[in-house]
mmCIF file of C-alpha atoms in Angstrom:
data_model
loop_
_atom_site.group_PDB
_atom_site.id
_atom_site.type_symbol
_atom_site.label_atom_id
_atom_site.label_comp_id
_atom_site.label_asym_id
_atom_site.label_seq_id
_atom_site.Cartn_x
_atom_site.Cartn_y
_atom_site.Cartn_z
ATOM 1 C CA UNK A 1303 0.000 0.000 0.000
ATOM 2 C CA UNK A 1304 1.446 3.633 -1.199
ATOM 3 C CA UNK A 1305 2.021 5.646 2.158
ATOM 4 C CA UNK A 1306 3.578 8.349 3.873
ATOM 5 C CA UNK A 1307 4.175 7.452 7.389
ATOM 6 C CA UNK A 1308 5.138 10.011 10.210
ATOM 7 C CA UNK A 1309 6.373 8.961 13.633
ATOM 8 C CA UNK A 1310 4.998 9.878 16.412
ATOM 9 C CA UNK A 1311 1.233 10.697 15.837
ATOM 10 C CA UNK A 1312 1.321 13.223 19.312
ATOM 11 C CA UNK A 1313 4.012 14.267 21.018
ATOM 12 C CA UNK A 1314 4.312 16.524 24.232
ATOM 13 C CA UNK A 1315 7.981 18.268 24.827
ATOM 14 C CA UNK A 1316 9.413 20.584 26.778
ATOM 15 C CA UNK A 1317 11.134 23.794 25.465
ATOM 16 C CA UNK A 1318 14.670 23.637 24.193
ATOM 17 C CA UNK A 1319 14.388 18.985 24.082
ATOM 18 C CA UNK A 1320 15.725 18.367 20.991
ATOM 19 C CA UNK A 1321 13.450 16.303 18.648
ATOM 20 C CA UNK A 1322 12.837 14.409 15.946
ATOM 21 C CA UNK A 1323 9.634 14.094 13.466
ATOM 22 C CA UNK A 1324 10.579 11.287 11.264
ATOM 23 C CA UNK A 1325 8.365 10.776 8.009
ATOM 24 C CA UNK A 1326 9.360 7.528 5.584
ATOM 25 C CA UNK A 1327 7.602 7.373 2.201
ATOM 26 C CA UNK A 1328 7.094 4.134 -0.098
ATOM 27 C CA UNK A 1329 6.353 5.419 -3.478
ATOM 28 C CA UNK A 1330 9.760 6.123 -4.571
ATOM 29 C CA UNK A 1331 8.717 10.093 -4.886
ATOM 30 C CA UNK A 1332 11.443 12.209 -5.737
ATOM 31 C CA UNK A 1333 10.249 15.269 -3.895
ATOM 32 C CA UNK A 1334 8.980 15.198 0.002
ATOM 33 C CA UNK A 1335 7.973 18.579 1.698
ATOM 34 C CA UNK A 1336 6.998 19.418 5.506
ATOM 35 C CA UNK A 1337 4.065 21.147 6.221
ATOM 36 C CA UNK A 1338 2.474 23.228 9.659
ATOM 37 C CA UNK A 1339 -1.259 23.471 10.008
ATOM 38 C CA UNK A 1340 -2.285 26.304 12.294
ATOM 39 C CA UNK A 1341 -5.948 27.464 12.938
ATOM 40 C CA UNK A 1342 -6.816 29.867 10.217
ATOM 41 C CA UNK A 1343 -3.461 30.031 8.756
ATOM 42 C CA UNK A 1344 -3.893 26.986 6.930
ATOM 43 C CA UNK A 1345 -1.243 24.668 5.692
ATOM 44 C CA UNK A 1346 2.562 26.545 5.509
ATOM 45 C CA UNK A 1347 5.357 24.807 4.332
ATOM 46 C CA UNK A 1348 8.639 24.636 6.291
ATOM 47 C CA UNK A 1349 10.961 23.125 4.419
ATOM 48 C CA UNK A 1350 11.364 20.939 0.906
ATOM 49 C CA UNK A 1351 13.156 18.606 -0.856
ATOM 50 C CA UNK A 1352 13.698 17.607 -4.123
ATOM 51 C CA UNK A 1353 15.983 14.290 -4.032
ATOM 52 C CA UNK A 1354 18.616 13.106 -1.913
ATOM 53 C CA UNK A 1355 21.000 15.365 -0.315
ATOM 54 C CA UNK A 1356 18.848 18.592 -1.872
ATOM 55 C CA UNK A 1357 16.882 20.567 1.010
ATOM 56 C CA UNK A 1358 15.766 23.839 0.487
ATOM 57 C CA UNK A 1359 13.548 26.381 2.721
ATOM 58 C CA UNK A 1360 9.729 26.730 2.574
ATOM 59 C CA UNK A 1361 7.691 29.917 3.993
ATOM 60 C CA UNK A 1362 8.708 28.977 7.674
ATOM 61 C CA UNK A 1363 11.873 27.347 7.847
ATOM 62 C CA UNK A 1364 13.033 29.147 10.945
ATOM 63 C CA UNK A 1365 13.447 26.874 13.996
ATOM 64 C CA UNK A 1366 13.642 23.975 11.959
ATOM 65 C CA UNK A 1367 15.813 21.497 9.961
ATOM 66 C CA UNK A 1368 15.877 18.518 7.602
ATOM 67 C CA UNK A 1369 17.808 15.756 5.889
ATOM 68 C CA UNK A 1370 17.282 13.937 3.106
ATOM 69 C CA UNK A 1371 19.914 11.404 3.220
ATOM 70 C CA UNK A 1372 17.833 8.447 1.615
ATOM 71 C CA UNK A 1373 14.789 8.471 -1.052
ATOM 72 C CA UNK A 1374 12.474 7.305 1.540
ATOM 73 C CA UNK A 1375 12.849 9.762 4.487
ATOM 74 C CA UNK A 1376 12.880 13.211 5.323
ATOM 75 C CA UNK A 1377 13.120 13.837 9.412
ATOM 76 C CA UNK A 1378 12.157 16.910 10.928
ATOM 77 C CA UNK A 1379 14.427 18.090 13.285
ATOM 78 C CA UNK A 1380 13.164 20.779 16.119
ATOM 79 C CA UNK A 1381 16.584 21.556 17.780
ATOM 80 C CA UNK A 1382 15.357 23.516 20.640
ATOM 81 C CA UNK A 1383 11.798 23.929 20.327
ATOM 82 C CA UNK A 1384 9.801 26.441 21.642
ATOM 83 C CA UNK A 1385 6.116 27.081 22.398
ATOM 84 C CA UNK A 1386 5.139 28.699 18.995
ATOM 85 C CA UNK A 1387 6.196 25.269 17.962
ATOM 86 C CA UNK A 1388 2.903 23.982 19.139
ATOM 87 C CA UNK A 1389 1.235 23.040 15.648
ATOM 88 C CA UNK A 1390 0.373 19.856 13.687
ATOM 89 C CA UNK A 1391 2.660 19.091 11.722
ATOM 90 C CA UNK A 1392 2.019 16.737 8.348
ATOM 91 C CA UNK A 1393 4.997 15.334 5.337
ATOM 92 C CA UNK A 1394 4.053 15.177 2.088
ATOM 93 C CA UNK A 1395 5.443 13.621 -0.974
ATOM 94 C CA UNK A 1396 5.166 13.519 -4.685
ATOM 95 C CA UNK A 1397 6.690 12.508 -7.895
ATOM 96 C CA UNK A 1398 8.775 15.078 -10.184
ATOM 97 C CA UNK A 1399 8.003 12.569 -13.085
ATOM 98 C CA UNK A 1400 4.703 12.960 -13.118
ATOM 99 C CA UNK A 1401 4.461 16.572 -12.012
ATOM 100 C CA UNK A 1402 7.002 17.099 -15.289
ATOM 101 C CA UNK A 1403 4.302 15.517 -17.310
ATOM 102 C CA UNK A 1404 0.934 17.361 -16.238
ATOM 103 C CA UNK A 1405 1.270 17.921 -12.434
ATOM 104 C CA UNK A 1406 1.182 15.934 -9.503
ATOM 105 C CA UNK A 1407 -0.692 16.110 -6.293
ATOM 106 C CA UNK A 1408 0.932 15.329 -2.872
ATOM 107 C CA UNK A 1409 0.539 12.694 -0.562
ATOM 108 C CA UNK A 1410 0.343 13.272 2.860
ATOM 109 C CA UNK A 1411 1.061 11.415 6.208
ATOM 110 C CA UNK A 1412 -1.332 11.161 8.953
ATOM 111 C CA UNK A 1413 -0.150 13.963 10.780
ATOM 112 C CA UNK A 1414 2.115 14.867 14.335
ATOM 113 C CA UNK A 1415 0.621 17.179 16.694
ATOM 114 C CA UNK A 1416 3.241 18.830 18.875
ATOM 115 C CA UNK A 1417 2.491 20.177 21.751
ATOM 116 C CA UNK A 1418 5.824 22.189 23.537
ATOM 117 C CA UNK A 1419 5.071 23.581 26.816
ATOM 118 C CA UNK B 54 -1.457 38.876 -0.682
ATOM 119 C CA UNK B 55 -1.475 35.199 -0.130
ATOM 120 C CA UNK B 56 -0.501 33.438 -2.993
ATOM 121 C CA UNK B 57 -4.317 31.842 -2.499
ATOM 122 C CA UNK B 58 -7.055 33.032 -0.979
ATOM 123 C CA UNK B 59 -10.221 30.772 -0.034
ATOM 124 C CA UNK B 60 -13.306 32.305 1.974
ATOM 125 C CA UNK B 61 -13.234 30.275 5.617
ATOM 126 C CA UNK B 62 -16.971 29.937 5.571
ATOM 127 C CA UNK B 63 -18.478 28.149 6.858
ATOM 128 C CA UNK B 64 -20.325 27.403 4.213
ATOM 129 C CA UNK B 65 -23.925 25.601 5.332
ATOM 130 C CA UNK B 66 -25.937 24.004 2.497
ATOM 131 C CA UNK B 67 -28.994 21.332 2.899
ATOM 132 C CA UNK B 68 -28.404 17.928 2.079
ATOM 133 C CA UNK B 69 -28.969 17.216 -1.787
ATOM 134 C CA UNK B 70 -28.097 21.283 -2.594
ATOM 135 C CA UNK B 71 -25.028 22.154 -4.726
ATOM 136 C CA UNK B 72 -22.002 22.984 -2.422
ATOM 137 C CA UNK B 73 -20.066 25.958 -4.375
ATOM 138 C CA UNK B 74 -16.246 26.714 -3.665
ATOM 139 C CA UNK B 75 -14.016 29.493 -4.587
ATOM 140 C CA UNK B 76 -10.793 29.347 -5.003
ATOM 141 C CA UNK B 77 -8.215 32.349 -6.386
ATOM 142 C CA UNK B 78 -4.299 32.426 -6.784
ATOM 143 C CA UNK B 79 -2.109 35.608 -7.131
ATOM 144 C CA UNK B 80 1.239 33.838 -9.588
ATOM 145 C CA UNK B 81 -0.190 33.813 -13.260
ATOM 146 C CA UNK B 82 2.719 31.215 -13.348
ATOM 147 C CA UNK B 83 0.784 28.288 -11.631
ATOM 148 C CA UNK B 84 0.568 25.310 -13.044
ATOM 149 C CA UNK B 85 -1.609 22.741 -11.706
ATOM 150 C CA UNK B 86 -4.267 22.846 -9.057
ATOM 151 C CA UNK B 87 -5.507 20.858 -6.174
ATOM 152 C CA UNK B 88 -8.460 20.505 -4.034
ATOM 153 C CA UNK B 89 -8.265 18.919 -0.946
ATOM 154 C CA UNK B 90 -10.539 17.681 1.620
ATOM 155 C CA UNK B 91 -9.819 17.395 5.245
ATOM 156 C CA UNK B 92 -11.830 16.201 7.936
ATOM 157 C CA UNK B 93 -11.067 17.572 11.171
ATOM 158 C CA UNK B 94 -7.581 16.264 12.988
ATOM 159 C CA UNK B 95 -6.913 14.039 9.741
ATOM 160 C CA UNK B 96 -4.863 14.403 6.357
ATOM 161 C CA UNK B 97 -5.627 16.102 3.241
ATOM 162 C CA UNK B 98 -6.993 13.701 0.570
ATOM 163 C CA UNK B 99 -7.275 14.732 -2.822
ATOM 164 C CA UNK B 100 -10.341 14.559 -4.801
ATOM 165 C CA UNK B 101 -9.714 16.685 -7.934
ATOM 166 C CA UNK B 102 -6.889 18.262 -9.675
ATOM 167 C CA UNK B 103 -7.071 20.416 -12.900
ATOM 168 C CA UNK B 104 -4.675 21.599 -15.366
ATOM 169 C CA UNK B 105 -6.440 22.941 -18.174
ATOM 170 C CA UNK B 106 -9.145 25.823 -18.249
ATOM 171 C CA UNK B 107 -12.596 24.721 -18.256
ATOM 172 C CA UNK B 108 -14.236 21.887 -16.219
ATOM 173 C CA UNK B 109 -13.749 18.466 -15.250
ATOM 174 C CA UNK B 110 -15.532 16.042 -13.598
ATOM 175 C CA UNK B 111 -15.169 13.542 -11.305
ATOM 176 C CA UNK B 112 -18.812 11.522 -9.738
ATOM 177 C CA UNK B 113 -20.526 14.249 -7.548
ATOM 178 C CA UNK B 114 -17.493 16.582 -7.898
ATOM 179 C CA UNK B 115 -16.964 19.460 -10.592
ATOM 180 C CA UNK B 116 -13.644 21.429 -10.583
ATOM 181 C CA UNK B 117 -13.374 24.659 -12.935
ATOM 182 C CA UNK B 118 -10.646 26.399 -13.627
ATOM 183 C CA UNK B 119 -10.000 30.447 -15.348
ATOM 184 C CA UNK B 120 -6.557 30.862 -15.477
ATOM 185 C CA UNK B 121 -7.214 34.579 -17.266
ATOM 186 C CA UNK B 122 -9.067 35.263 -14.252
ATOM 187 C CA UNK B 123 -6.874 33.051 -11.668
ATOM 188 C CA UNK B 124 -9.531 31.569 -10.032
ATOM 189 C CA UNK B 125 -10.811 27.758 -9.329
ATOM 190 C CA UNK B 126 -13.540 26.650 -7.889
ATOM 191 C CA UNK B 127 -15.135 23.606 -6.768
ATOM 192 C CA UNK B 128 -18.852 22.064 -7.004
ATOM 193 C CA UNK B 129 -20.314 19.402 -5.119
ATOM 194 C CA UNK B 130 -23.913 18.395 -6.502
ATOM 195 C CA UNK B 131 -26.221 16.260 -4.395
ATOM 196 C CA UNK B 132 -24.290 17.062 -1.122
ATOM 197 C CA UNK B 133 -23.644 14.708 1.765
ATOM 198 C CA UNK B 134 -23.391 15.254 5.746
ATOM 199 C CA UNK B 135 -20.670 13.069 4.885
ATOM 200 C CA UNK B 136 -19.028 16.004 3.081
ATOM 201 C CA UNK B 137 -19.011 18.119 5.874
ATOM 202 C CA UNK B 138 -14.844 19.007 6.149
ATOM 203 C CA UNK B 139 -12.118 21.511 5.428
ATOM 204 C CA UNK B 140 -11.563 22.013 1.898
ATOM 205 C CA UNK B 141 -8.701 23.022 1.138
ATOM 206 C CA UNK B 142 -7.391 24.824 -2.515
ATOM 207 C CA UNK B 143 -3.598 24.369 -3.781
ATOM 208 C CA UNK B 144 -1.660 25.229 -6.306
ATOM 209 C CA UNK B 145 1.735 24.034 -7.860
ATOM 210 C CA UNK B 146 4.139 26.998 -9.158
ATOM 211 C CA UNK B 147 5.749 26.413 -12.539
ATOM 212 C CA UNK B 148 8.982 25.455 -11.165
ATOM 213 C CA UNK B 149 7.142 22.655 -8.873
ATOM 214 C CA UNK B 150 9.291 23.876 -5.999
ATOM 215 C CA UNK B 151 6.202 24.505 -4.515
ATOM 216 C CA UNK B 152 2.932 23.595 -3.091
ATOM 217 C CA UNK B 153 0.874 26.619 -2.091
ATOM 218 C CA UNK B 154 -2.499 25.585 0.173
ATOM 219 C CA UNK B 155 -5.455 27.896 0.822
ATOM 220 C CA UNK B 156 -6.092 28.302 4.358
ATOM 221 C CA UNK B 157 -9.171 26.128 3.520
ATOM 222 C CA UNK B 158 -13.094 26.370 3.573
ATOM 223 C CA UNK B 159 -15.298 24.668 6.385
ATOM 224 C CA UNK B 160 -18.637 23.120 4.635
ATOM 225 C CA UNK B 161 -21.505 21.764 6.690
ATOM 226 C CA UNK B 162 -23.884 19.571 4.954
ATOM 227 C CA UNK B 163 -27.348 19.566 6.879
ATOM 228 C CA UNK B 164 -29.757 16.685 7.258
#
């Protein structure tokens, strides 16, 4: 079954724990993107990636980073996270090949809600 | 100016009505669009993309695009209470770097 799966569905932190979002996709898709969800902001990406080893920044980068050292995964990384962190938090991927062709939608994971207090 | 721009609703129609979205997009240099539904706490799922100006359809679903007036819009025919969610509008820039999301409108479908 295609999927994007995120680990862990809900976590609670304290500010300035280091953690990690990790999101693993199965579909082979060249390009996997990291997304925040905040009440009536809607959905704002953070960062992006294209293929392995290339990263670049979304809308609201700051606060966060990424790897992309395989195909499959893309981890978020909160280094020392901080209240305004509090968000839910959702991967996405897609494929380049068929976005080259006609466009391609993105596939998202079932979602981490972070709560830092 | 956000790059799109959806009205938050809500948006309350009777069961079996039409359900009409809106959708518009500020970079003439979008390429593909998107609309997603979300039920509350869960994932976007797609149900219709469009590329082309003019309409498509998909079952209940109608998506309709005007690129020379940047808008898209959405129509649901025969709604559902089961419809009731978040839609939310996106759009893929040229370049595909890219995905820009709507901040999404809430329908309610009424018995």
């Amino acid at each position: 079954e295609a999927q994007v799966t995120q680990n862990p569905r809900y976590l609670i932190t304290v500010t300035g724990k280091k953690l990690t979002v990790t999101c693993s996709q199965n579909m082979n898709h060249e390009y996997m993107s990291w997304y925040r969800q905040d009440p009536g902001l809607g959905l704002r990406q953070i960062y992006y990636s294209m293929n392995v080893e290339v990263t670049d920044k979304g809308d609201v980068p700051e606060g966060y980073k990424v790897s992309r050292k395989e195909k499959r995964n893309f981890p978020l990384i909160l280094e020392s996270p901080s209240p305004n962190q509090t968000s839910l938090y959702f991967c996405a991927s897609s494929s380049l090949y068929l976005s080259a062709l006609q466009g391609a939608e993105a596939f998202f994971g079932q979602g981490t809600r972070l709560t830092v207090v | 100016q956000k790059e799109v721009e959806q009205n938050s609703g809500p948006l309350s129609v009777p069961e079996g009505a039409i359900a009409s979205l809106n959708c518009t997009y500020s970079d003439r240099g979008s390429q593909s669009f998107f609309w997603y539904r979300q039920y509350s706490g869960k994932s976007p799922e797609l149900i219709m993309s469009i590329y082309s100006n003019g309409d498509k359809e998909d079952g209940r679903f109608t998506a309709q695009l005007n690129k020379a007036s940047q808008y898209v819009s959405l129509l649901i025919r025969d709604s559902q209470p089961s419809d009731s969610a978040t839609y939310l509008c996106a759009v893929n820039l040229y370049n595909f770097n890219k995905f820009y999301f709507g901040s999404g409108t809430k329908l309610n479908v009424k018995p």
